[in-house]
């Protein structure tokens, strides 16, 4: 496995597989790899000749008071983990390599990037679109892998792929969870053991919302059910708990599929999660583990 830091080297290493028309799969990450990331890598490995994992903590997607500086970084462990999964190439550029001095062009995420996570984190999805567009331009992957865990990111990226005519297929992989339902996240490492217990409230809230929808209640009732679970958990502060239509993130259609989305802070750590629920088929709401 090769670790490459320069964009020019990345392009030249990928020339041979491209000339041979070998499929290239890309897994974009910010590192601190866990089983959630690795599930994407395995999916990429199963279906492509060449697998590229990018590791880049993207400053553009962090707000000024957010955790860019303290975000967990462990490149040595990430390289070992990627190698063990049969990754061909790790692309780990510096900030200057990705964003040369004078950089001014931003890829805008549009209306989808201004609701929910976008409302709480202004500019976040423009940062995501910009870095993912750059990665698509550099790697020119046939397939790119993203996690359902960041469901709004998936929607924003799919929109960008259509709008900017990228020739890449976006594959979405299910959320990997701990046994008690907590979605794996690099930010879970911030949690004290007490906070880790409290963090279960996010999944318990989603499950309460799911049960609400499954018994025929509307999205508003599900939102109250989710908020109630969080309100009962000391030290967990709700940002939003919403029931939305899964594609548009607007109001859900009566009896149609519902996406339950939640964001809450556990102590200083902000966590997000979501669950897709189809009232016509309650099996869609099972935990993916
Ligand atoms: P990140 O390093 O947080 O930017 O995540 C890189 C990719 O891994 C994104 O597509 C995430 O949605 C995905 N990912 C993160 N956590 C999980 C998880 N628990 N299950 C599945 N995918 C995940």
PDB file of C-alpha atoms and ligand atoms in Angstrom:
ATOM      1  CA  UNK A   1       0.000   0.000   0.000  1.00  0.00           C
ATOM      2  CA  UNK A   2       1.238   3.464  -0.925  1.00  0.00           C
ATOM      3  CA  UNK A   3       0.776   6.613   1.169  1.00  0.00           C
ATOM      4  CA  UNK A   4       0.727   9.673  -1.065  1.00  0.00           C
ATOM      5  CA  UNK A   5       0.683  13.313   0.070  1.00  0.00           C
ATOM      6  CA  UNK A   6       0.991  15.270  -3.170  1.00  0.00           C
ATOM      7  CA  UNK A   7      -1.828  15.706  -5.670  1.00  0.00           C
ATOM      8  CA  UNK A   8       0.587  15.339  -8.611  1.00  0.00           C
ATOM      9  CA  UNK A   9       1.884  12.013  -7.298  1.00  0.00           C
ATOM     10  CA  UNK A  10      -1.666  10.793  -6.675  1.00  0.00           C
ATOM     11  CA  UNK A  11      -2.543  11.484 -10.309  1.00  0.00           C
ATOM     12  CA  UNK A  12       0.553   9.759 -11.633  1.00  0.00           C
ATOM     13  CA  UNK A  13       0.071   6.668  -9.422  1.00  0.00           C
ATOM     14  CA  UNK A  14      -3.531   6.376 -10.645  1.00  0.00           C
ATOM     15  CA  UNK A  15      -2.592   6.715 -14.314  1.00  0.00           C
ATOM     16  CA  UNK A  16      -1.769   3.037 -14.809  1.00  0.00           C
ATOM     17  CA  UNK A  17      -4.987   1.581 -13.339  1.00  0.00           C
ATOM     18  CA  UNK A  18      -7.013   4.145 -15.300  1.00  0.00           C
ATOM     19  CA  UNK A  19      -5.231   3.300 -18.564  1.00  0.00           C
ATOM     20  CA  UNK A  20      -6.012  -0.357 -17.937  1.00  0.00           C
ATOM     21  CA  UNK A  21      -9.677   0.638 -17.387  1.00  0.00           C
ATOM     22  CA  UNK A  22      -9.528  -0.765 -13.886  1.00  0.00           C
ATOM     23  CA  UNK A  23     -12.276   0.508 -11.606  1.00  0.00           C
ATOM     24  CA  UNK A  24     -11.246   2.943  -8.885  1.00  0.00           C
ATOM     25  CA  UNK A  25     -13.215   3.191  -5.628  1.00  0.00           C
ATOM     26  CA  UNK A  26     -12.759   6.191  -3.331  1.00  0.00           C
ATOM     27  CA  UNK A  27     -13.541   6.343   0.391  1.00  0.00           C
ATOM     28  CA  UNK A  28     -13.221   9.946   1.636  1.00  0.00           C
ATOM     29  CA  UNK A  29     -12.552  10.217   5.394  1.00  0.00           C
ATOM     30  CA  UNK A  30     -11.182  12.567   8.017  1.00  0.00           C
ATOM     31  CA  UNK A  31      -9.187   9.703   9.548  1.00  0.00           C
ATOM     32  CA  UNK A  32      -9.313   8.312  13.111  1.00  0.00           C
ATOM     33  CA  UNK A  33     -10.651   5.263  11.305  1.00  0.00           C
ATOM     34  CA  UNK A  34     -13.178   3.031  13.077  1.00  0.00           C
ATOM     35  CA  UNK A  35     -15.390   0.134  12.037  1.00  0.00           C
ATOM     36  CA  UNK A  36     -17.836   2.551  10.382  1.00  0.00           C
ATOM     37  CA  UNK A  37     -15.133   3.806   8.023  1.00  0.00           C
ATOM     38  CA  UNK A  38     -13.813   0.295   7.534  1.00  0.00           C
ATOM     39  CA  UNK A  39     -17.248  -0.974   6.462  1.00  0.00           C
ATOM     40  CA  UNK A  40     -17.032   1.526   3.575  1.00  0.00           C
ATOM     41  CA  UNK A  41     -13.500   0.390   2.781  1.00  0.00           C
ATOM     42  CA  UNK A  42     -14.600  -3.273   2.691  1.00  0.00           C
ATOM     43  CA  UNK A  43     -17.467  -2.428   0.360  1.00  0.00           C
ATOM     44  CA  UNK A  44     -15.037  -0.552  -1.893  1.00  0.00           C
ATOM     45  CA  UNK A  45     -12.572  -3.452  -1.789  1.00  0.00           C
ATOM     46  CA  UNK A  46     -15.292  -5.959  -2.763  1.00  0.00           C
ATOM     47  CA  UNK A  47     -16.256  -4.052  -5.914  1.00  0.00           C
ATOM     48  CA  UNK A  48     -13.182  -2.279  -7.279  1.00  0.00           C
ATOM     49  CA  UNK A  49      -9.747  -3.088  -8.657  1.00  0.00           C
ATOM     50  CA  UNK A  50      -8.116  -0.108  -6.981  1.00  0.00           C
ATOM     51  CA  UNK A  51      -9.189   1.319  -3.621  1.00  0.00           C
ATOM     52  CA  UNK A  52      -8.187   4.832  -2.555  1.00  0.00           C
ATOM     53  CA  UNK A  53      -8.830   6.086   0.991  1.00  0.00           C
ATOM     54  CA  UNK A  54      -8.366   9.792   1.588  1.00  0.00           C
ATOM     55  CA  UNK A  55      -7.498  11.048   5.056  1.00  0.00           C
ATOM     56  CA  UNK A  56      -7.910  14.772   5.404  1.00  0.00           C
ATOM     57  CA  UNK A  57      -9.305  16.810   8.285  1.00  0.00           C
ATOM     58  CA  UNK A  58     -10.914  19.475   6.158  1.00  0.00           C
ATOM     59  CA  UNK A  59     -10.675  22.932   7.787  1.00  0.00           C
ATOM     60  CA  UNK A  60     -13.343  24.338   5.440  1.00  0.00           C
ATOM     61  CA  UNK A  61     -16.085  22.244   6.998  1.00  0.00           C
ATOM     62  CA  UNK A  62     -15.419  23.375  10.574  1.00  0.00           C
ATOM     63  CA  UNK A  63     -16.876  26.562  12.041  1.00  0.00           C
ATOM     64  CA  UNK A  64     -14.589  29.026  13.856  1.00  0.00           C
ATOM     65  CA  UNK A  65     -15.631  27.743  17.311  1.00  0.00           C
ATOM     66  CA  UNK A  66     -15.622  24.075  16.332  1.00  0.00           C
ATOM     67  CA  UNK A  67     -13.113  21.290  16.980  1.00  0.00           C
ATOM     68  CA  UNK A  68     -10.809  21.483  13.928  1.00  0.00           C
ATOM     69  CA  UNK A  69      -7.684  21.731  16.088  1.00  0.00           C
ATOM     70  CA  UNK A  70      -8.635  19.041  18.559  1.00  0.00           C
ATOM     71  CA  UNK A  71     -10.251  16.656  16.044  1.00  0.00           C
ATOM     72  CA  UNK A  72      -8.766  13.160  16.641  1.00  0.00           C
ATOM     73  CA  UNK A  73      -5.814  12.409  14.369  1.00  0.00           C
ATOM     74  CA  UNK A  74      -3.885   9.131  14.304  1.00  0.00           C
ATOM     75  CA  UNK A  75      -2.456   8.680  10.842  1.00  0.00           C
ATOM     76  CA  UNK A  76      -0.067   5.874  11.827  1.00  0.00           C
ATOM     77  CA  UNK A  77      -2.947   3.717  13.116  1.00  0.00           C
ATOM     78  CA  UNK A  78      -5.083   4.657  10.108  1.00  0.00           C
ATOM     79  CA  UNK A  79      -2.394   3.520   7.689  1.00  0.00           C
ATOM     80  CA  UNK A  80      -2.087   0.172   9.493  1.00  0.00           C
ATOM     81  CA  UNK A  81      -5.886  -0.284   9.434  1.00  0.00           C
ATOM     82  CA  UNK A  82      -6.153   0.646   5.745  1.00  0.00           C
ATOM     83  CA  UNK A  83      -3.308  -1.699   4.842  1.00  0.00           C
ATOM     84  CA  UNK A  84      -4.986  -4.551   6.721  1.00  0.00           C
ATOM     85  CA  UNK A  85      -8.141  -4.017   4.632  1.00  0.00           C
ATOM     86  CA  UNK A  86      -6.205  -4.268   1.373  1.00  0.00           C
ATOM     87  CA  UNK A  87      -6.371  -0.585   0.442  1.00  0.00           C
ATOM     88  CA  UNK A  88      -4.081   0.258  -2.491  1.00  0.00           C
ATOM     89  CA  UNK A  89      -3.506   3.916  -1.820  1.00  0.00           C
ATOM     90  CA  UNK A  90      -3.926   6.325   1.079  1.00  0.00           C
ATOM     91  CA  UNK A  91      -4.080   9.962   0.046  1.00  0.00           C
ATOM     92  CA  UNK A  92      -3.165  12.100   3.077  1.00  0.00           C
ATOM     93  CA  UNK A  93      -2.486  15.647   1.865  1.00  0.00           C
ATOM     94  CA  UNK A  94      -1.555  18.648   4.001  1.00  0.00           C
ATOM     95  CA  UNK A  95      -3.919  21.614   4.212  1.00  0.00           C
ATOM     96  CA  UNK A  96      -1.593  23.606   1.912  1.00  0.00           C
ATOM     97  CA  UNK A  97      -1.572  20.813  -0.642  1.00  0.00           C
ATOM     98  CA  UNK A  98      -5.376  20.768  -0.792  1.00  0.00           C
ATOM     99  CA  UNK A  99      -5.845  24.510  -0.467  1.00  0.00           C
ATOM    100  CA  UNK A 100      -2.906  26.407  -1.957  1.00  0.00           C
ATOM    101  CA  UNK A 101      -2.425  29.984  -0.747  1.00  0.00           C
ATOM    102  CA  UNK A 102      -4.876  32.339  -2.445  1.00  0.00           C
ATOM    103  CA  UNK A 103      -7.604  29.733  -2.678  1.00  0.00           C
ATOM    104  CA  UNK A 104     -10.962  31.432  -3.118  1.00  0.00           C
ATOM    105  CA  UNK A 105     -13.342  29.120  -4.998  1.00  0.00           C
ATOM    106  CA  UNK A 106     -16.003  27.369  -2.955  1.00  0.00           C
ATOM    107  CA  UNK A 107     -18.544  24.813  -4.154  1.00  0.00           C
ATOM    108  CA  UNK A 108     -21.939  25.879  -2.803  1.00  0.00           C
ATOM    109  CA  UNK A 109     -24.245  23.241  -1.350  1.00  0.00           C
ATOM    110  CA  UNK A 110     -27.473  25.182  -2.052  1.00  0.00           C
ATOM    111  CA  UNK A 111     -30.729  24.945  -0.089  1.00  0.00           C
ATOM    112  CA  UNK A 112     -30.104  21.370   1.107  1.00  0.00           C
ATOM    113  CA  UNK A 113     -26.991  22.661   2.821  1.00  0.00           C
ATOM    114  CA  UNK A 114     -28.810  25.279   4.863  1.00  0.00           C
ATOM    115  CA  UNK A 115     -31.304  23.171   6.836  1.00  0.00           C
ATOM    116  CA  UNK A 116     -30.772  20.949   9.919  1.00  0.00           C
ATOM    117  CA  UNK A 117     -26.984  20.400  10.143  1.00  0.00           C
ATOM    118  CA  UNK A 118     -26.500  23.309   7.733  1.00  0.00           C
ATOM    119  CA  UNK A 119     -28.559  25.635   9.936  1.00  0.00           C
ATOM    120  CA  UNK A 120     -26.572  24.662  13.037  1.00  0.00           C
ATOM    121  CA  UNK A 121     -23.237  24.692  11.217  1.00  0.00           C
ATOM    122  CA  UNK A 122     -23.313  27.530   8.646  1.00  0.00           C
ATOM    123  CA  UNK A 123     -20.914  26.871   5.774  1.00  0.00           C
ATOM    124  CA  UNK A 124     -20.327  23.262   6.806  1.00  0.00           C
ATOM    125  CA  UNK A 125     -21.773  21.683   3.658  1.00  0.00           C
ATOM    126  CA  UNK A 126     -20.056  24.187   1.357  1.00  0.00           C
ATOM    127  CA  UNK A 127     -16.820  22.976   2.953  1.00  0.00           C
ATOM    128  CA  UNK A 128     -17.872  19.365   2.420  1.00  0.00           C
ATOM    129  CA  UNK A 129     -18.814  19.975  -1.236  1.00  0.00           C
ATOM    130  CA  UNK A 130     -15.573  21.809  -1.905  1.00  0.00           C
ATOM    131  CA  UNK A 131     -13.330  19.083  -0.508  1.00  0.00           C
ATOM    132  CA  UNK A 132     -15.311  16.243  -2.078  1.00  0.00           C
ATOM    133  CA  UNK A 133     -15.319  18.018  -5.459  1.00  0.00           C
ATOM    134  CA  UNK A 134     -11.544  18.357  -5.203  1.00  0.00           C
ATOM    135  CA  UNK A 135     -11.161  14.692  -4.273  1.00  0.00           C
ATOM    136  CA  UNK A 136     -13.391  13.674  -7.195  1.00  0.00           C
ATOM    137  CA  UNK A 137     -11.299  15.835  -9.552  1.00  0.00           C
ATOM    138  CA  UNK A 138      -8.017  14.418  -8.273  1.00  0.00           C
ATOM    139  CA  UNK A 139      -8.946  10.734  -7.998  1.00  0.00           C
ATOM    140  CA  UNK A 140     -11.640  10.591 -10.720  1.00  0.00           C
ATOM    141  CA  UNK A 141     -13.171   7.561  -9.021  1.00  0.00           C
ATOM    142  CA  UNK A 142     -15.733   5.302 -10.684  1.00  0.00           C
ATOM    143  CA  UNK A 143     -17.451   4.812  -7.340  1.00  0.00           C
ATOM    144  CA  UNK A 144     -17.351   6.815  -4.093  1.00  0.00           C
ATOM    145  CA  UNK A 145     -18.498   5.439  -0.755  1.00  0.00           C
ATOM    146  CA  UNK A 146     -20.297   7.419   1.945  1.00  0.00           C
ATOM    147  CA  UNK A 147     -22.001   6.456   5.212  1.00  0.00           C
ATOM    148  CA  UNK A 148     -25.716   6.755   5.930  1.00  0.00           C
ATOM    149  CA  UNK A 149     -24.575   8.025   9.342  1.00  0.00           C
ATOM    150  CA  UNK A 150     -24.108  11.438   7.700  1.00  0.00           C
ATOM    151  CA  UNK A 151     -27.356  11.307   5.765  1.00  0.00           C
ATOM    152  CA  UNK A 152     -27.547  15.001   4.922  1.00  0.00           C
ATOM    153  CA  UNK A 153     -23.991  14.885   3.610  1.00  0.00           C
ATOM    154  CA  UNK A 154     -25.086  12.042   1.316  1.00  0.00           C
ATOM    155  CA  UNK A 155     -28.009  14.109   0.006  1.00  0.00           C
ATOM    156  CA  UNK A 156     -25.793  17.155  -0.578  1.00  0.00           C
ATOM    157  CA  UNK A 157     -23.119  15.106  -2.374  1.00  0.00           C
ATOM    158  CA  UNK A 158     -25.650  13.315  -4.583  1.00  0.00           C
ATOM    159  CA  UNK A 159     -27.086  16.695  -5.552  1.00  0.00           C
ATOM    160  CA  UNK A 160     -23.600  17.996  -6.351  1.00  0.00           C
ATOM    161  CA  UNK A 161     -22.783  14.918  -8.467  1.00  0.00           C
ATOM    162  CA  UNK A 162     -25.922  15.501 -10.540  1.00  0.00           C
ATOM    163  CA  UNK A 163     -25.575  19.278 -10.748  1.00  0.00           C
ATOM    164  CA  UNK A 164     -21.872  19.296 -11.668  1.00  0.00           C
ATOM    165  CA  UNK A 165     -22.046  16.219 -13.957  1.00  0.00           C
ATOM    166  CA  UNK A 166     -19.520  14.108 -12.091  1.00  0.00           C
ATOM    167  CA  UNK A 167     -19.080  10.661 -13.592  1.00  0.00           C
ATOM    168  CA  UNK A 168     -19.037   8.915 -10.251  1.00  0.00           C
ATOM    169  CA  UNK A 169     -21.490   6.491  -8.713  1.00  0.00           C
ATOM    170  CA  UNK A 170     -22.290   7.261  -5.081  1.00  0.00           C
ATOM    171  CA  UNK A 171     -22.749   4.197  -2.873  1.00  0.00           C
ATOM    172  CA  UNK A 172     -24.274   4.666   0.575  1.00  0.00           C
ATOM    173  CA  UNK A 173     -23.347   2.170   3.305  1.00  0.00           C
ATOM    174  CA  UNK A 174     -25.460   1.470   6.416  1.00  0.00           C
ATOM    175  CA  UNK A 175     -24.647   3.038   9.776  1.00  0.00           C
ATOM    176  CA  UNK A 176     -22.428   0.853  11.953  1.00  0.00           C
ATOM    177  CA  UNK A 177     -23.450   0.968  15.599  1.00  0.00           C
ATOM    178  CA  UNK A 178     -22.266  -0.189  18.991  1.00  0.00           C
ATOM    179  CA  UNK A 179     -24.367  -2.951  20.562  1.00  0.00           C
ATOM    180  CA  UNK A 180     -26.404  -0.397  22.513  1.00  0.00           C
ATOM    181  CA  UNK A 181     -27.239   1.534  19.350  1.00  0.00           C
ATOM    182  CA  UNK A 182     -24.727   4.398  19.556  1.00  0.00           C
ATOM    183  CA  UNK A 183     -23.502   5.171  16.038  1.00  0.00           C
ATOM    184  CA  UNK A 184     -19.733   4.865  15.682  1.00  0.00           C
ATOM    185  CA  UNK A 185     -18.109   8.268  15.267  1.00  0.00           C
ATOM    186  CA  UNK A 186     -14.576   9.594  15.565  1.00  0.00           C
ATOM    187  CA  UNK A 187     -15.999  12.149  18.020  1.00  0.00           C
ATOM    188  CA  UNK A 188     -17.112   9.379  20.419  1.00  0.00           C
ATOM    189  CA  UNK A 189     -13.501   9.366  21.627  1.00  0.00           C
ATOM    190  CA  UNK A 190     -14.196  12.736  23.289  1.00  0.00           C
ATOM    191  CA  UNK A 191     -16.785  11.174  25.619  1.00  0.00           C
ATOM    192  CA  UNK A 192     -16.007  10.370  29.261  1.00  0.00           C
ATOM    193  CA  UNK A 193     -17.355   6.999  30.414  1.00  0.00           C
ATOM    194  CA  UNK A 194     -20.315   8.739  32.027  1.00  0.00           C
ATOM    195  CA  UNK A 195     -21.015  10.738  28.854  1.00  0.00           C
ATOM    196  CA  UNK A 196     -20.693   7.561  26.816  1.00  0.00           C
ATOM    197  CA  UNK A 197     -23.612   6.100  28.793  1.00  0.00           C
ATOM    198  CA  UNK A 198     -25.635   9.274  28.300  1.00  0.00           C
ATOM    199  CA  UNK A 199     -24.925   9.282  24.575  1.00  0.00           C
ATOM    200  CA  UNK A 200     -27.224   6.270  24.226  1.00  0.00           C
ATOM    201  CA  UNK A 201     -30.066   8.802  24.470  1.00  0.00           C
ATOM    202  CA  UNK A 202     -29.640   9.662  20.769  1.00  0.00           C
ATOM    203  CA  UNK A 203     -30.432   6.176  19.552  1.00  0.00           C
ATOM    204  CA  UNK A 204     -33.100   5.672  22.221  1.00  0.00           C
ATOM    205  CA  UNK A 205     -34.725   8.872  20.959  1.00  0.00           C
ATOM    206  CA  UNK A 206     -34.630   7.663  17.354  1.00  0.00           C
ATOM    207  CA  UNK A 207     -36.138   4.377  18.474  1.00  0.00           C
ATOM    208  CA  UNK A 208     -38.924   6.209  20.304  1.00  0.00           C
ATOM    209  CA  UNK A 209     -39.587   8.181  17.108  1.00  0.00           C
ATOM    210  CA  UNK A 210     -39.620   4.954  15.105  1.00  0.00           C
ATOM    211  CA  UNK A 211     -42.157   3.360  17.445  1.00  0.00           C
ATOM    212  CA  UNK A 212     -44.283   6.456  17.213  1.00  0.00           C
ATOM    213  CA  UNK A 213     -44.333   6.328  13.387  1.00  0.00           C
ATOM    214  CA  UNK A 214     -44.877   2.552  13.446  1.00  0.00           C
ATOM    215  CA  UNK A 215     -48.022   3.003  15.501  1.00  0.00           C
ATOM    216  CA  UNK A 216     -49.435   5.412  12.917  1.00  0.00           C
ATOM    217  CA  UNK A 217     -48.537   8.736  14.523  1.00  0.00           C
ATOM    218  CA  UNK A 218     -47.405  11.628  12.329  1.00  0.00           C
ATOM    219  CA  UNK A 219     -43.967  13.224  12.193  1.00  0.00           C
ATOM    220  CA  UNK A 220     -44.802  15.934  14.739  1.00  0.00           C
ATOM    221  CA  UNK A 221     -45.690  13.331  17.369  1.00  0.00           C
ATOM    222  CA  UNK A 222     -42.500  11.409  16.583  1.00  0.00           C
ATOM    223  CA  UNK A 223     -40.481  14.604  17.042  1.00  0.00           C
ATOM    224  CA  UNK A 224     -42.011  15.153  20.487  1.00  0.00           C
ATOM    225  CA  UNK A 225     -41.301  11.526  21.416  1.00  0.00           C
ATOM    226  CA  UNK A 226     -37.646  11.978  20.437  1.00  0.00           C
ATOM    227  CA  UNK A 227     -37.294  15.291  22.268  1.00  0.00           C
ATOM    228  CA  UNK A 228     -38.840  13.772  25.414  1.00  0.00           C
ATOM    229  CA  UNK A 229     -36.221  11.019  25.548  1.00  0.00           C
ATOM    230  CA  UNK A 230     -33.395  13.550  25.307  1.00  0.00           C
ATOM    231  CA  UNK A 231     -35.001  15.925  27.841  1.00  0.00           C
ATOM    232  CA  UNK A 232     -35.047  13.093  30.377  1.00  0.00           C
ATOM    233  CA  UNK A 233     -31.294  12.518  30.024  1.00  0.00           C
ATOM    234  CA  UNK A 234     -29.220  14.844  32.206  1.00  0.00           C
ATOM    235  CA  UNK A 235     -26.195  16.371  30.468  1.00  0.00           C
ATOM    236  CA  UNK A 236     -27.561  15.847  26.951  1.00  0.00           C
ATOM    237  CA  UNK A 237     -28.728  18.988  25.178  1.00  0.00           C
ATOM    238  CA  UNK A 238     -30.916  18.642  22.117  1.00  0.00           C
ATOM    239  CA  UNK A 239     -30.096  20.709  19.024  1.00  0.00           C
ATOM    240  CA  UNK A 240     -32.840  19.253  16.824  1.00  0.00           C
ATOM    241  CA  UNK A 241     -34.981  16.128  16.532  1.00  0.00           C
ATOM    242  CA  UNK A 242     -36.911  16.150  13.280  1.00  0.00           C
ATOM    243  CA  UNK A 243     -38.997  13.838  11.136  1.00  0.00           C
ATOM    244  CA  UNK A 244     -38.479  14.730   7.454  1.00  0.00           C
ATOM    245  CA  UNK A 245     -39.081  13.383   3.964  1.00  0.00           C
ATOM    246  CA  UNK A 246     -35.923  11.370   3.184  1.00  0.00           C
ATOM    247  CA  UNK A 247     -35.018  12.947  -0.191  1.00  0.00           C
ATOM    248  CA  UNK A 248     -35.996  16.611   0.181  1.00  0.00           C
ATOM    249  CA  UNK A 249     -35.693  16.972   3.964  1.00  0.00           C
ATOM    250  CA  UNK A 250     -39.083  18.751   3.814  1.00  0.00           C
ATOM    251  CA  UNK A 251     -42.247  17.727   5.646  1.00  0.00           C
ATOM    252  CA  UNK A 252     -42.834  13.969   5.323  1.00  0.00           C
ATOM    253  CA  UNK A 253     -45.751  12.806   3.156  1.00  0.00           C
ATOM    254  CA  UNK A 254     -48.614  11.198   5.088  1.00  0.00           C
ATOM    255  CA  UNK A 255     -47.950   7.427   5.262  1.00  0.00           C
ATOM    256  CA  UNK A 256     -44.726   7.862   3.273  1.00  0.00           C
ATOM    257  CA  UNK A 257     -41.192   7.019   4.407  1.00  0.00           C
ATOM    258  CA  UNK A 258     -39.758   9.198   7.149  1.00  0.00           C
ATOM    259  CA  UNK A 259     -36.198  10.084   8.017  1.00  0.00           C
ATOM    260  CA  UNK A 260     -35.691  10.733  11.706  1.00  0.00           C
ATOM    261  CA  UNK A 261     -32.689  12.981  12.303  1.00  0.00           C
ATOM    262  CA  UNK A 262     -31.211  14.057  15.601  1.00  0.00           C
ATOM    263  CA  UNK A 263     -28.340  16.230  16.808  1.00  0.00           C
ATOM    264  CA  UNK A 264     -27.457  16.681  20.469  1.00  0.00           C
ATOM    265  CA  UNK A 265     -24.524  17.692  22.595  1.00  0.00           C
ATOM    266  CA  UNK A 266     -23.330  15.287  25.256  1.00  0.00           C
ATOM    267  CA  UNK A 267     -21.235  17.534  27.463  1.00  0.00           C
ATOM    268  CA  UNK A 268     -19.026  19.388  24.950  1.00  0.00           C
ATOM    269  CA  UNK A 269     -19.389  16.726  22.256  1.00  0.00           C
ATOM    270  CA  UNK A 270     -21.911  17.271  19.482  1.00  0.00           C
ATOM    271  CA  UNK A 271     -23.253  14.023  18.011  1.00  0.00           C
ATOM    272  CA  UNK A 272     -25.635  13.311  15.117  1.00  0.00           C
ATOM    273  CA  UNK A 273     -27.614  10.252  14.106  1.00  0.00           C
ATOM    274  CA  UNK A 274     -30.573   9.257  11.948  1.00  0.00           C
ATOM    275  CA  UNK A 275     -32.962   6.425  11.220  1.00  0.00           C
ATOM    276  CA  UNK A 276     -34.958   5.701   8.079  1.00  0.00           C
ATOM    277  CA  UNK A 277     -38.483   4.520   8.883  1.00  0.00           C
ATOM    278  CA  UNK A 278     -41.082   3.305   6.428  1.00  0.00           C
ATOM    279  CA  UNK A 279     -44.475   3.042   8.125  1.00  0.00           C
ATOM    280  CA  UNK A 280     -45.515   0.560   5.428  1.00  0.00           C
ATOM    281  CA  UNK A 281     -42.633  -1.712   6.304  1.00  0.00           C
ATOM    282  CA  UNK A 282     -41.464  -1.527   9.884  1.00  0.00           C
ATOM    283  CA  UNK A 283     -38.581  -3.886   9.101  1.00  0.00           C
ATOM    284  CA  UNK A 284     -36.774  -0.884   7.579  1.00  0.00           C
ATOM    285  CA  UNK A 285     -36.267   0.463  11.068  1.00  0.00           C
ATOM    286  CA  UNK A 286     -34.080  -2.327  12.414  1.00  0.00           C
ATOM    287  CA  UNK A 287     -30.719  -1.516  13.935  1.00  0.00           C
ATOM    288  CA  UNK A 288     -27.885  -2.163  11.525  1.00  0.00           C
ATOM    289  CA  UNK A 289     -25.016  -3.654  13.469  1.00  0.00           C
TER     290      UNK A 289
HETATM  291  P1  LIG B   1     -15.672  11.135   8.583  1.00  0.00           P
HETATM  292  O1  LIG B   1     -14.285  10.635   8.793  1.00  0.00           O
HETATM  293  O2  LIG B   1     -16.423  11.365   9.835  1.00  0.00           O
HETATM  294  O3  LIG B   1     -15.736  12.300   7.614  1.00  0.00           O
HETATM  295  O4  LIG B   1     -16.440   9.954   7.852  1.00  0.00           O
HETATM  296  C1  LIG B   1     -15.988   9.427   6.627  1.00  0.00           C
HETATM  297  C2  LIG B   1     -17.074   8.559   6.041  1.00  0.00           C
HETATM  298  O5  LIG B   1     -17.368   7.493   6.945  1.00  0.00           O
HETATM  299  C3  LIG B   1     -18.374   9.331   5.814  1.00  0.00           C
HETATM  300  O6  LIG B   1     -18.955   8.934   4.595  1.00  0.00           O
HETATM  301  C4  LIG B   1     -19.209   8.899   7.006  1.00  0.00           C
HETATM  302  O7  LIG B   1     -20.604   8.968   6.755  1.00  0.00           O
HETATM  303  C5  LIG B   1     -18.752   7.467   7.168  1.00  0.00           C
HETATM  304  N1  LIG B   1     -19.052   7.004   8.536  1.00  0.00           N
HETATM  305  C6  LIG B   1     -18.726   7.616   9.701  1.00  0.00           C
HETATM  306  N2  LIG B   1     -19.235   6.932  10.761  1.00  0.00           N
HETATM  307  C7  LIG B   1     -19.909   5.886  10.241  1.00  0.00           C
HETATM  308  C8  LIG B   1     -20.670   4.816  10.802  1.00  0.00           C
HETATM  309  N3  LIG B   1     -20.843   4.698  12.121  1.00  0.00           N
HETATM  310  N4  LIG B   1     -21.223   3.913   9.972  1.00  0.00           N
HETATM  311  C9  LIG B   1     -21.049   4.022   8.613  1.00  0.00           C
HETATM  312  N5  LIG B   1     -20.350   5.004   8.027  1.00  0.00           N
HETATM  313  C10 LIG B   1     -19.786   5.927   8.815  1.00  0.00           C
END
